[in-house]
Amino acid sequence: MVERIEQIEREAAEQIAAASGSAELEELRVTHLGRKAELTGILRGIAELPADQRGPVGKRGNEARQRLEALISERAAELDSAELESRLASDAVDVTLPGAPAPPVGHPHLISRTRRRIEDIMVGLGYRVLEGPEVELDYYNFTALNHPPGHPARMSQDTFYVAPGSLTQAAMSAARAAADGGGEGGAATPDEELVVLRTHTSPMQVRAMEAQEPPIFVVVPGKVYRRDSDATHSPMFNQVEGLAVAEDITLADLQGTLLEMLRGIFGEGREARMRPHFFPFTEPSVEFDVSCFACDGSGSLADGSRCGLCKGVGWIEVGGAGMVDPNVFGFVADGGYDPDRVQGFAFGMGVERIAMLRYGVPDLRRFLDNDVRMLEQFS
Ligand code: PHE
């Protein structure tokens, strides 16, 4: 019997040492030490043994039981730590790996892309990009641009006036401070009529000249507002203003700059032309056109029919421009600029109009509908 106990102990010890997982070890514990195990049976049956065997069998059986229990718990500890280790290794996250790139969820709106394209071209010519306030003083929007109070041109732009009571205290004092700093002809205190939604980006001409000394080469993209709404007009739209002020700036510089810009926007082969026009704040004033890119300026298509884009004219109107009026220099704060020393040109154009021409969009309101079927065509 003692021999049998020793055999069980040996075999069990070998199996325990070879156990490869805690589940297997648990099975071995049940097999060798559980209620139905052979060793358990032997110990339970001691009372039935002949008297001379009870002592040695009981002693050896209990020793074997204790030894196996000790081996199992030792092996269990080994397996636990090995299993923890491998779990740690397989669960490890490499925090130094770069994150997965976010799936693309959208793209800039066609108007933003057009605006950026124009900015890029002008930055390439050495211009700086500036922005200005959309809620603007009448002073910068009109007065400093040579529209005296009551001037009929003020009426032609269908201005939105802002009730001063609707402005925050901070906005109002900022407006007051700006107007107080304004030039000679400037109304000094904003009252009822003096705050507007800017009707064009041109108010940034005088603001830019007040903010820095010449030479000045800036472009000012931004939103403007007019009471106007149809297929080619929206109450809110975008313009880009250009301003160059330095010594010896001439109309020829304006022509060259417009040509360069229009070729960047509409393609290398384009031509630019200027036609006489009137703006209160430029003298002389022009409107500028680009040669039609649908008919290459000829006015008729390959099949001899009249070009629909330029209506057979060969030219497409793009914007307004001119040489900065000396009176405008006079409105720059702190004594103004001396028109005998510096000259300048300015131009302005609508971003929506350029995008419509360039991409054949028939109705300006489509830019504002936010219909993804429309927007996705320009990704
Ligand atoms: N601000 C003018 C407009 O909106 C355009 C313009 C800009 C004309 C600069 C001349 C010089 O119509």
Coordinates of N, CA, C and O in Angstrom, one line a residue, residues 84 154 175 211 215 231 238 247 255-256 286 302 310 347 365 372:
L84 N 0.1 35.9 -16.7 CA -0.1 37.4 -16.7 C 0.9 38.1 -17.6 O 0.6 39.0 -18.4
R154 N -24.1 106.9 -51.6 CA -24.4 106.1 -50.4 C -25.7 105.4 -50.6 O -25.9 104.3 -50.0
A175 N -15.9 101.2 -31.6 CA -16.4 102.0 -32.8 C -16.1 103.5 -32.5 O -15.5 104.2 -33.4
A211 N -2.9 101.8 -40.3 CA -2.2 100.8 -39.5 C -0.8 100.7 -39.8 O 0.0 100.2 -39.0
P215 N 5.6 101.6 -48.0 CA 4.8 100.9 -49.0 C 3.8 99.9 -48.4 O 4.2 99.2 -47.5
A231 N -30.8 85.9 -58.5 CA -29.9 84.9 -58.9 C -28.4 85.2 -58.9 O -27.6 84.4 -58.8
N238 N -19.0 87.7 -50.7 CA -17.6 87.9 -50.4 C -16.9 88.8 -51.5 O -17.2 88.7 -52.7
E247 N 5.7 104.9 -53.6 CA 6.1 106.0 -54.5 C 6.1 105.5 -55.9 O 6.5 104.3 -56.1
Q255 N -2.7 97.8 -64.2 CA -2.9 96.9 -65.4 C -2.1 95.6 -65.3 O -2.7 94.5 -65.5
G256 N -0.9 95.7 -65.0 CA 0.0 94.5 -64.9 C -0.4 93.6 -63.8 O -0.4 92.4 -63.9
V286 N -11.9 102.6 -63.0 CA -12.1 101.7 -64.2 C -12.9 100.5 -63.7 O -13.0 100.3 -62.5
A302 N -16.8 77.5 -81.6 CA -16.2 76.8 -82.8 C -17.2 76.6 -83.9 O -16.9 76.7 -85.1
C310 N -19.9 85.2 -72.5 CA -19.6 86.6 -72.6 C -20.7 87.3 -73.5 O -20.5 88.5 -73.8
F347 N -8.3 97.8 -56.1 CA -9.3 97.1 -56.9 C -10.2 96.3 -56.0 O -9.8 96.0 -54.8
R365 N -27.3 81.6 -55.4 CA -28.0 81.1 -54.2 C -27.6 79.6 -53.9 O -27.7 79.1 -52.8
V372 N -25.4 68.9 -50.4 CA -24.1 68.2 -50.6 C -23.9 67.8 -52.1 O -22.8 67.7 -52.5

